[in-house]
């Protein structure tokens, strides 16, 4: 597999080729994912729940992400790797640059930050320093206590409009990718059409430029709970390699996510 970079992802958006992404946390699984054609791997702070057993993502540290980024990069030298910036590691521009630098040195191609227009200065500073940025809008798990739980975002007109404006602001600041989580599919399409950068959805319908799932959801081992927007591909495919291939095929064709995986 050829190395994937931001230009590859932008070209895929422009050509209408779907981007397939998964979370990854170690060398073995990242190698499996690269061998089966996954374009993007996210070293997610989701590890706080699926690896560490927490009820949210807030306990994950930058050192945790850096360690697992090194592991993922070792297993997937050619895949595009995004590293999450954990809770309160980007509360000001100076800390953002310092903490992002550690993740880039650990093997990331890009860092991901949760939030809207208030991140403008930090994203501008990161891109000026040569650090590519992925934005994250919608259900931002680090804000779970503000939301009062893991709830769908963007159903109200005012909130939806603000999200569209935030997406445009993130792109203007220099973000080159955007994750949209748990928002109505119609809103995800509006945002995808409003920006020139690729959008990757999770619980956002199939009209984004790509899809991402937590790898544990893909194989049905997320502590007995499978989110509405996910699907147990292992149950259908029988083996891990076949499950990953099926996921990538279904994303490419638009078969996944289907209507039953969307929010209205």
PDB file of C-alpha atoms in Angstrom:
ATOM      1  CA  UNK A   1       0.000   0.000   0.000  1.00  0.00           C
ATOM      2  CA  UNK A   2       1.310   3.456  -0.914  1.00  0.00           C
ATOM      3  CA  UNK A   3       1.732   6.048   1.804  1.00  0.00           C
ATOM      4  CA  UNK A   4      -1.419   8.048   2.466  1.00  0.00           C
ATOM      5  CA  UNK A   5      -1.148  11.761   3.215  1.00  0.00           C
ATOM      6  CA  UNK A   6      -3.423  14.807   3.385  1.00  0.00           C
ATOM      7  CA  UNK A   7      -3.226  15.216  -0.393  1.00  0.00           C
ATOM      8  CA  UNK A   8      -4.455  11.641  -0.827  1.00  0.00           C
ATOM      9  CA  UNK A   9      -7.458  12.322   1.391  1.00  0.00           C
ATOM     10  CA  UNK A  10      -8.292  15.600  -0.354  1.00  0.00           C
ATOM     11  CA  UNK A  11      -8.097  13.847  -3.733  1.00  0.00           C
ATOM     12  CA  UNK A  12     -10.444  11.118  -2.467  1.00  0.00           C
ATOM     13  CA  UNK A  13     -13.019  13.753  -1.485  1.00  0.00           C
ATOM     14  CA  UNK A  14     -12.740  15.488  -4.841  1.00  0.00           C
ATOM     15  CA  UNK A  15     -13.128  12.203  -6.709  1.00  0.00           C
ATOM     16  CA  UNK A  16     -15.994  10.945  -4.547  1.00  0.00           C
ATOM     17  CA  UNK A  17     -13.992   8.003  -3.203  1.00  0.00           C
ATOM     18  CA  UNK A  18     -15.015   7.137   0.342  1.00  0.00           C
ATOM     19  CA  UNK A  19     -12.411   7.245   3.107  1.00  0.00           C
ATOM     20  CA  UNK A  20     -12.399   4.269   5.467  1.00  0.00           C
ATOM     21  CA  UNK A  21     -11.061   4.788   8.992  1.00  0.00           C
ATOM     22  CA  UNK A  22     -10.827   2.835  12.245  1.00  0.00           C
ATOM     23  CA  UNK A  23      -9.439   3.449  15.694  1.00  0.00           C
ATOM     24  CA  UNK A  24      -6.278   1.530  16.558  1.00  0.00           C
ATOM     25  CA  UNK A  25      -4.163   1.261  19.678  1.00  0.00           C
ATOM     26  CA  UNK A  26      -1.408  -1.300  18.994  1.00  0.00           C
ATOM     27  CA  UNK A  27       0.935  -2.672  16.335  1.00  0.00           C
ATOM     28  CA  UNK A  28      -0.853  -5.971  15.729  1.00  0.00           C
ATOM     29  CA  UNK A  29      -4.240  -4.513  14.892  1.00  0.00           C
ATOM     30  CA  UNK A  30      -2.825  -1.551  12.985  1.00  0.00           C
ATOM     31  CA  UNK A  31      -0.848  -3.980  10.820  1.00  0.00           C
ATOM     32  CA  UNK A  32      -4.016  -5.986  10.176  1.00  0.00           C
ATOM     33  CA  UNK A  33      -5.895  -2.819   9.257  1.00  0.00           C
ATOM     34  CA  UNK A  34      -3.168  -1.600   6.898  1.00  0.00           C
ATOM     35  CA  UNK A  35      -2.966  -5.012   5.225  1.00  0.00           C
ATOM     36  CA  UNK A  36      -6.702  -4.843   4.539  1.00  0.00           C
ATOM     37  CA  UNK A  37      -6.744  -1.382   3.005  1.00  0.00           C
ATOM     38  CA  UNK A  38      -7.861   0.948   5.817  1.00  0.00           C
ATOM     39  CA  UNK A  39      -6.933   4.511   4.838  1.00  0.00           C
ATOM     40  CA  UNK A  40      -6.864   6.259   8.223  1.00  0.00           C
ATOM     41  CA  UNK A  41      -6.157   5.080  11.766  1.00  0.00           C
ATOM     42  CA  UNK A  42      -7.151   7.163  14.772  1.00  0.00           C
ATOM     43  CA  UNK A  43      -5.310   6.682  18.048  1.00  0.00           C
ATOM     44  CA  UNK A  44      -8.387   7.771  19.937  1.00  0.00           C
ATOM     45  CA  UNK A  45      -8.905   8.867  23.496  1.00  0.00           C
ATOM     46  CA  UNK A  46     -11.677   6.273  23.235  1.00  0.00           C
ATOM     47  CA  UNK A  47      -8.951   4.101  24.798  1.00  0.00           C
ATOM     48  CA  UNK A  48     -10.106   5.565  28.103  1.00  0.00           C
ATOM     49  CA  UNK A  49     -13.269   3.492  27.744  1.00  0.00           C
ATOM     50  CA  UNK A  50     -12.375   0.485  25.574  1.00  0.00           C
ATOM     51  CA  UNK A  51      -8.847  -0.136  26.922  1.00  0.00           C
ATOM     52  CA  UNK A  52      -8.812   1.438  30.384  1.00  0.00           C
ATOM     53  CA  UNK A  53     -12.391   0.646  31.380  1.00  0.00           C
ATOM     54  CA  UNK A  54     -13.481   4.187  32.218  1.00  0.00           C
ATOM     55  CA  UNK A  55     -16.970   5.602  31.841  1.00  0.00           C
ATOM     56  CA  UNK A  56     -15.654   8.454  29.673  1.00  0.00           C
ATOM     57  CA  UNK A  57     -12.453   9.598  27.930  1.00  0.00           C
ATOM     58  CA  UNK A  58     -11.299  12.236  30.426  1.00  0.00           C
ATOM     59  CA  UNK A  59      -8.615  10.242  32.254  1.00  0.00           C
ATOM     60  CA  UNK A  60      -6.506   9.666  29.120  1.00  0.00           C
ATOM     61  CA  UNK A  61      -3.192  11.542  29.162  1.00  0.00           C
ATOM     62  CA  UNK A  62      -1.014  12.863  26.367  1.00  0.00           C
ATOM     63  CA  UNK A  63       1.604  10.293  27.365  1.00  0.00           C
ATOM     64  CA  UNK A  64      -0.997   7.534  26.881  1.00  0.00           C
ATOM     65  CA  UNK A  65      -1.756   8.758  23.361  1.00  0.00           C
ATOM     66  CA  UNK A  66       1.947   9.171  22.529  1.00  0.00           C
ATOM     67  CA  UNK A  67       2.744   5.615  23.638  1.00  0.00           C
ATOM     68  CA  UNK A  68      -0.077   4.056  21.638  1.00  0.00           C
ATOM     69  CA  UNK A  69       0.717   6.238  18.619  1.00  0.00           C
ATOM     70  CA  UNK A  70       4.224   4.759  18.562  1.00  0.00           C
ATOM     71  CA  UNK A  71       2.710   1.280  18.686  1.00  0.00           C
ATOM     72  CA  UNK A  72       0.260   1.984  15.865  1.00  0.00           C
ATOM     73  CA  UNK A  73       2.895   3.583  13.673  1.00  0.00           C
ATOM     74  CA  UNK A  74       5.166   0.557  14.124  1.00  0.00           C
ATOM     75  CA  UNK A  75       2.445  -1.701  12.729  1.00  0.00           C
ATOM     76  CA  UNK A  76       1.208   0.584   9.962  1.00  0.00           C
ATOM     77  CA  UNK A  77       4.045   2.529   8.322  1.00  0.00           C
ATOM     78  CA  UNK A  78       1.987   3.638   5.320  1.00  0.00           C
ATOM     79  CA  UNK A  79      -1.440   4.375   6.790  1.00  0.00           C
ATOM     80  CA  UNK A  80      -2.444   7.928   7.727  1.00  0.00           C
ATOM     81  CA  UNK A  81      -2.359   8.124  11.536  1.00  0.00           C
ATOM     82  CA  UNK A  82      -4.285  10.721  13.539  1.00  0.00           C
ATOM     83  CA  UNK A  83      -3.622  11.167  17.258  1.00  0.00           C
ATOM     84  CA  UNK A  84      -6.282  12.526  19.588  1.00  0.00           C
ATOM     85  CA  UNK A  85      -5.316  15.398  21.841  1.00  0.00           C
ATOM     86  CA  UNK A  86      -6.769  14.450  25.248  1.00  0.00           C
ATOM     87  CA  UNK A  87      -8.910  16.478  27.623  1.00  0.00           C
ATOM     88  CA  UNK A  88      -7.350  19.821  28.649  1.00  0.00           C
ATOM     89  CA  UNK A  89      -4.150  19.360  26.615  1.00  0.00           C
ATOM     90  CA  UNK A  90      -5.118  22.194  24.240  1.00  0.00           C
ATOM     91  CA  UNK A  91      -6.655  24.797  26.546  1.00  0.00           C
ATOM     92  CA  UNK A  92      -4.240  27.480  25.322  1.00  0.00           C
ATOM     93  CA  UNK A  93      -2.032  27.954  22.282  1.00  0.00           C
ATOM     94  CA  UNK A  94       1.289  27.263  24.014  1.00  0.00           C
ATOM     95  CA  UNK A  95       0.138  23.989  25.595  1.00  0.00           C
ATOM     96  CA  UNK A  96      -1.524  22.954  22.356  1.00  0.00           C
ATOM     97  CA  UNK A  97       1.707  23.299  20.373  1.00  0.00           C
ATOM     98  CA  UNK A  98       3.824  21.595  23.029  1.00  0.00           C
ATOM     99  CA  UNK A  99       1.488  18.627  23.439  1.00  0.00           C
ATOM    100  CA  UNK A 100       0.860  18.243  19.711  1.00  0.00           C
ATOM    101  CA  UNK A 101       4.603  18.155  19.058  1.00  0.00           C
ATOM    102  CA  UNK A 102       4.966  15.104  21.312  1.00  0.00           C
ATOM    103  CA  UNK A 103       2.278  13.261  19.349  1.00  0.00           C
ATOM    104  CA  UNK A 104       3.860  14.130  16.007  1.00  0.00           C
ATOM    105  CA  UNK A 105       7.252  12.924  17.248  1.00  0.00           C
ATOM    106  CA  UNK A 106       5.563   9.690  18.271  1.00  0.00           C
ATOM    107  CA  UNK A 107       4.529   8.998  14.677  1.00  0.00           C
ATOM    108  CA  UNK A 108       1.266  10.839  14.047  1.00  0.00           C
ATOM    109  CA  UNK A 109       0.538  12.483  10.701  1.00  0.00           C
ATOM    110  CA  UNK A 110      -2.090  14.759  12.244  1.00  0.00           C
ATOM    111  CA  UNK A 111      -3.622  15.676  15.601  1.00  0.00           C
ATOM    112  CA  UNK A 112      -7.337  15.911  16.379  1.00  0.00           C
ATOM    113  CA  UNK A 113      -8.989  18.545  18.584  1.00  0.00           C
ATOM    114  CA  UNK A 114     -12.606  18.664  19.755  1.00  0.00           C
ATOM    115  CA  UNK A 115     -14.411  21.976  19.474  1.00  0.00           C
ATOM    116  CA  UNK A 116     -15.522  24.825  17.258  1.00  0.00           C
ATOM    117  CA  UNK A 117     -14.489  28.353  16.426  1.00  0.00           C
ATOM    118  CA  UNK A 118     -12.818  28.913  19.810  1.00  0.00           C
ATOM    119  CA  UNK A 119      -9.967  26.704  18.534  1.00  0.00           C
ATOM    120  CA  UNK A 120      -9.168  29.102  15.674  1.00  0.00           C
ATOM    121  CA  UNK A 121      -5.942  30.542  17.145  1.00  0.00           C
ATOM    122  CA  UNK A 122      -4.637  27.140  18.239  1.00  0.00           C
ATOM    123  CA  UNK A 123      -5.292  25.555  14.844  1.00  0.00           C
ATOM    124  CA  UNK A 124      -3.649  28.476  13.085  1.00  0.00           C
ATOM    125  CA  UNK A 125      -0.588  28.159  15.332  1.00  0.00           C
ATOM    126  CA  UNK A 126      -0.349  24.404  14.782  1.00  0.00           C
ATOM    127  CA  UNK A 127      -0.528  24.672  11.007  1.00  0.00           C
ATOM    128  CA  UNK A 128       2.024  27.481  11.008  1.00  0.00           C
ATOM    129  CA  UNK A 129       4.353  25.147  12.899  1.00  0.00           C
ATOM    130  CA  UNK A 130       3.821  22.326  10.401  1.00  0.00           C
ATOM    131  CA  UNK A 131       1.324  20.235  12.385  1.00  0.00           C
ATOM    132  CA  UNK A 132      -1.754  19.146  10.384  1.00  0.00           C
ATOM    133  CA  UNK A 133      -5.076  19.341  12.248  1.00  0.00           C
ATOM    134  CA  UNK A 134      -8.319  17.385  12.237  1.00  0.00           C
ATOM    135  CA  UNK A 135     -11.335  19.102  13.778  1.00  0.00           C
ATOM    136  CA  UNK A 136     -14.148  17.282  15.594  1.00  0.00           C
ATOM    137  CA  UNK A 137     -17.724  18.586  15.809  1.00  0.00           C
ATOM    138  CA  UNK A 138     -21.043  17.227  17.045  1.00  0.00           C
ATOM    139  CA  UNK A 139     -20.915  14.881  20.004  1.00  0.00           C
ATOM    140  CA  UNK A 140     -17.470  15.712  21.365  1.00  0.00           C
ATOM    141  CA  UNK A 141     -16.859  13.104  24.090  1.00  0.00           C
ATOM    142  CA  UNK A 142     -14.584  15.346  26.159  1.00  0.00           C
ATOM    143  CA  UNK A 143     -17.626  17.614  26.716  1.00  0.00           C
ATOM    144  CA  UNK A 144     -19.894  14.788  27.866  1.00  0.00           C
ATOM    145  CA  UNK A 145     -20.522  16.400  31.252  1.00  0.00           C
ATOM    146  CA  UNK A 146     -21.557  19.663  29.601  1.00  0.00           C
ATOM    147  CA  UNK A 147     -23.967  17.779  27.325  1.00  0.00           C
ATOM    148  CA  UNK A 148     -25.358  15.766  30.235  1.00  0.00           C
ATOM    149  CA  UNK A 149     -24.393  12.459  28.627  1.00  0.00           C
ATOM    150  CA  UNK A 150     -23.635  11.008  25.208  1.00  0.00           C
ATOM    151  CA  UNK A 151     -26.422  12.770  23.320  1.00  0.00           C
ATOM    152  CA  UNK A 152     -27.137  13.533  19.663  1.00  0.00           C
ATOM    153  CA  UNK A 153     -26.116  17.071  18.721  1.00  0.00           C
ATOM    154  CA  UNK A 154     -27.382  19.492  16.078  1.00  0.00           C
ATOM    155  CA  UNK A 155     -31.083  18.678  16.082  1.00  0.00           C
ATOM    156  CA  UNK A 156     -32.095  22.264  16.883  1.00  0.00           C
ATOM    157  CA  UNK A 157     -31.846  24.777  14.046  1.00  0.00           C
ATOM    158  CA  UNK A 158     -29.681  27.253  15.959  1.00  0.00           C
ATOM    159  CA  UNK A 159     -27.226  24.566  17.051  1.00  0.00           C
ATOM    160  CA  UNK A 160     -27.080  23.131  13.533  1.00  0.00           C
ATOM    161  CA  UNK A 161     -26.333  26.529  12.012  1.00  0.00           C
ATOM    162  CA  UNK A 162     -23.617  27.137  14.598  1.00  0.00           C
ATOM    163  CA  UNK A 163     -22.043  23.796  13.694  1.00  0.00           C
ATOM    164  CA  UNK A 164     -21.936  24.741  10.010  1.00  0.00           C
ATOM    165  CA  UNK A 165     -20.270  28.043  10.888  1.00  0.00           C
ATOM    166  CA  UNK A 166     -17.817  26.254  13.188  1.00  0.00           C
ATOM    167  CA  UNK A 167     -16.873  23.861  10.362  1.00  0.00           C
ATOM    168  CA  UNK A 168     -16.136  26.789   8.058  1.00  0.00           C
ATOM    169  CA  UNK A 169     -14.085  28.506  10.782  1.00  0.00           C
ATOM    170  CA  UNK A 170     -12.015  25.381  11.436  1.00  0.00           C
ATOM    171  CA  UNK A 171     -11.251  25.066   7.722  1.00  0.00           C
ATOM    172  CA  UNK A 172     -10.325  28.756   7.512  1.00  0.00           C
ATOM    173  CA  UNK A 173      -7.989  28.338  10.491  1.00  0.00           C
ATOM    174  CA  UNK A 174      -6.156  25.578   8.636  1.00  0.00           C
ATOM    175  CA  UNK A 175      -7.821  22.288   9.601  1.00  0.00           C
ATOM    176  CA  UNK A 176      -7.466  19.725   6.812  1.00  0.00           C
ATOM    177  CA  UNK A 177      -9.930  17.095   8.006  1.00  0.00           C
ATOM    178  CA  UNK A 178     -13.139  17.058  10.035  1.00  0.00           C
ATOM    179  CA  UNK A 179     -14.804  14.342  12.124  1.00  0.00           C
ATOM    180  CA  UNK A 180     -18.589  14.642  12.551  1.00  0.00           C
ATOM    181  CA  UNK A 181     -20.005  12.562  15.387  1.00  0.00           C
ATOM    182  CA  UNK A 182     -23.616  11.730  16.236  1.00  0.00           C
ATOM    183  CA  UNK A 183     -25.420  14.423  14.293  1.00  0.00           C
ATOM    184  CA  UNK A 184     -28.432  14.213  11.948  1.00  0.00           C
ATOM    185  CA  UNK A 185     -27.485  12.871   8.532  1.00  0.00           C
ATOM    186  CA  UNK A 186     -28.974  15.904   6.771  1.00  0.00           C
ATOM    187  CA  UNK A 187     -26.773  18.246   8.815  1.00  0.00           C
ATOM    188  CA  UNK A 188     -23.699  16.115   8.088  1.00  0.00           C
ATOM    189  CA  UNK A 189     -24.397  16.498   4.372  1.00  0.00           C
ATOM    190  CA  UNK A 190     -24.791  20.271   4.750  1.00  0.00           C
ATOM    191  CA  UNK A 191     -21.418  20.505   6.505  1.00  0.00           C
ATOM    192  CA  UNK A 192     -19.748  18.200   3.974  1.00  0.00           C
ATOM    193  CA  UNK A 193     -21.019  20.400   1.143  1.00  0.00           C
ATOM    194  CA  UNK A 194     -20.031  23.610   2.954  1.00  0.00           C
ATOM    195  CA  UNK A 195     -16.322  22.811   3.336  1.00  0.00           C
ATOM    196  CA  UNK A 196     -13.562  21.804   0.937  1.00  0.00           C
ATOM    197  CA  UNK A 197     -11.824  19.536   3.425  1.00  0.00           C
ATOM    198  CA  UNK A 198     -12.848  15.863   3.802  1.00  0.00           C
ATOM    199  CA  UNK A 199     -15.415  14.947   6.449  1.00  0.00           C
ATOM    200  CA  UNK A 200     -15.407  11.606   8.249  1.00  0.00           C
ATOM    201  CA  UNK A 201     -18.604  10.577   9.979  1.00  0.00           C
ATOM    202  CA  UNK A 202     -19.480   8.394  12.934  1.00  0.00           C
ATOM    203  CA  UNK A 203     -23.200   8.297  13.527  1.00  0.00           C
ATOM    204  CA  UNK A 204     -23.594  10.997  10.867  1.00  0.00           C
ATOM    205  CA  UNK A 205     -25.082   9.121   7.919  1.00  0.00           C
ATOM    206  CA  UNK A 206     -23.436   7.977   4.708  1.00  0.00           C
ATOM    207  CA  UNK A 207     -23.147  11.295   2.865  1.00  0.00           C
ATOM    208  CA  UNK A 208     -19.912  12.340   4.545  1.00  0.00           C
ATOM    209  CA  UNK A 209     -16.646  11.788   2.675  1.00  0.00           C
ATOM    210  CA  UNK A 210     -15.755   8.816   4.852  1.00  0.00           C
ATOM    211  CA  UNK A 211     -16.571   6.759   7.929  1.00  0.00           C
ATOM    212  CA  UNK A 212     -14.857   5.816  11.153  1.00  0.00           C
ATOM    213  CA  UNK A 213     -15.695   3.236  13.803  1.00  0.00           C
ATOM    214  CA  UNK A 214     -14.140   2.282  17.111  1.00  0.00           C
ATOM    215  CA  UNK A 215     -12.460  -1.027  16.299  1.00  0.00           C
ATOM    216  CA  UNK A 216     -14.086  -2.770  19.261  1.00  0.00           C
ATOM    217  CA  UNK A 217     -17.534  -1.871  17.899  1.00  0.00           C
ATOM    218  CA  UNK A 218     -16.550  -3.300  14.508  1.00  0.00           C
ATOM    219  CA  UNK A 219     -16.047  -6.729  16.105  1.00  0.00           C
ATOM    220  CA  UNK A 220     -18.768  -6.548  18.763  1.00  0.00           C
ATOM    221  CA  UNK A 221     -16.649  -6.532  21.915  1.00  0.00           C
ATOM    222  CA  UNK A 222     -17.489  -3.133  23.405  1.00  0.00           C
ATOM    223  CA  UNK A 223     -18.504  -4.336  26.882  1.00  0.00           C
ATOM    224  CA  UNK A 224     -21.834  -5.658  25.644  1.00  0.00           C
ATOM    225  CA  UNK A 225     -22.973  -2.345  24.177  1.00  0.00           C
ATOM    226  CA  UNK A 226     -23.013  -1.642  20.452  1.00  0.00           C
ATOM    227  CA  UNK A 227     -24.009   1.938  19.532  1.00  0.00           C
ATOM    228  CA  UNK A 228     -26.874   2.496  17.087  1.00  0.00           C
ATOM    229  CA  UNK A 229     -24.434   3.855  14.501  1.00  0.00           C
ATOM    230  CA  UNK A 230     -22.211   0.778  14.574  1.00  0.00           C
ATOM    231  CA  UNK A 231     -22.371  -2.751  13.193  1.00  0.00           C
ATOM    232  CA  UNK A 232     -20.763  -6.033  14.229  1.00  0.00           C
ATOM    233  CA  UNK A 233     -18.946  -6.908  11.012  1.00  0.00           C
ATOM    234  CA  UNK A 234     -17.193  -9.886  12.611  1.00  0.00           C
ATOM    235  CA  UNK A 235     -20.526 -11.602  13.207  1.00  0.00           C
ATOM    236  CA  UNK A 236     -21.236 -11.495   9.488  1.00  0.00           C
ATOM    237  CA  UNK A 237     -17.722 -12.021   8.124  1.00  0.00           C
ATOM    238  CA  UNK A 238     -16.388 -14.697  10.496  1.00  0.00           C
ATOM    239  CA  UNK A 239     -12.746 -13.588  10.725  1.00  0.00           C
ATOM    240  CA  UNK A 240     -11.010 -10.338  11.612  1.00  0.00           C
ATOM    241  CA  UNK A 241      -9.452  -9.783   8.156  1.00  0.00           C
ATOM    242  CA  UNK A 242     -12.771 -10.530   6.466  1.00  0.00           C
ATOM    243  CA  UNK A 243     -14.597  -8.175   8.867  1.00  0.00           C
ATOM    244  CA  UNK A 244     -12.232  -5.307   8.040  1.00  0.00           C
ATOM    245  CA  UNK A 245     -12.531  -5.990   4.312  1.00  0.00           C
ATOM    246  CA  UNK A 246     -16.324  -6.092   4.573  1.00  0.00           C
ATOM    247  CA  UNK A 247     -16.343  -2.794   6.460  1.00  0.00           C
ATOM    248  CA  UNK A 248     -14.154  -1.132   3.842  1.00  0.00           C
ATOM    249  CA  UNK A 249     -16.248  -2.542   0.977  1.00  0.00           C
ATOM    250  CA  UNK A 250     -19.501  -1.395   2.546  1.00  0.00           C
ATOM    251  CA  UNK A 251     -18.130   2.090   3.252  1.00  0.00           C
ATOM    252  CA  UNK A 252     -16.882   2.377  -0.329  1.00  0.00           C
ATOM    253  CA  UNK A 253     -20.248   1.367  -1.777  1.00  0.00           C
ATOM    254  CA  UNK A 254     -22.299   3.483   0.618  1.00  0.00           C
ATOM    255  CA  UNK A 255     -24.012   0.374   2.001  1.00  0.00           C
ATOM    256  CA  UNK A 256     -22.674   1.281   5.439  1.00  0.00           C
ATOM    257  CA  UNK A 257     -23.930   3.145   7.295  1.00  0.00           C
ATOM    258  CA  UNK A 258     -27.483   2.202   6.355  1.00  0.00           C
ATOM    259  CA  UNK A 259     -30.658   4.006   7.395  1.00  0.00           C
ATOM    260  CA  UNK A 260     -30.863   2.107  10.671  1.00  0.00           C
ATOM    261  CA  UNK A 261     -27.457   3.503  11.670  1.00  0.00           C
ATOM    262  CA  UNK A 262     -28.443   7.159  11.110  1.00  0.00           C
ATOM    263  CA  UNK A 263     -29.946   9.877  13.299  1.00  0.00           C
ATOM    264  CA  UNK A 264     -32.671  12.188  12.019  1.00  0.00           C
TER     265      UNK A 264
END
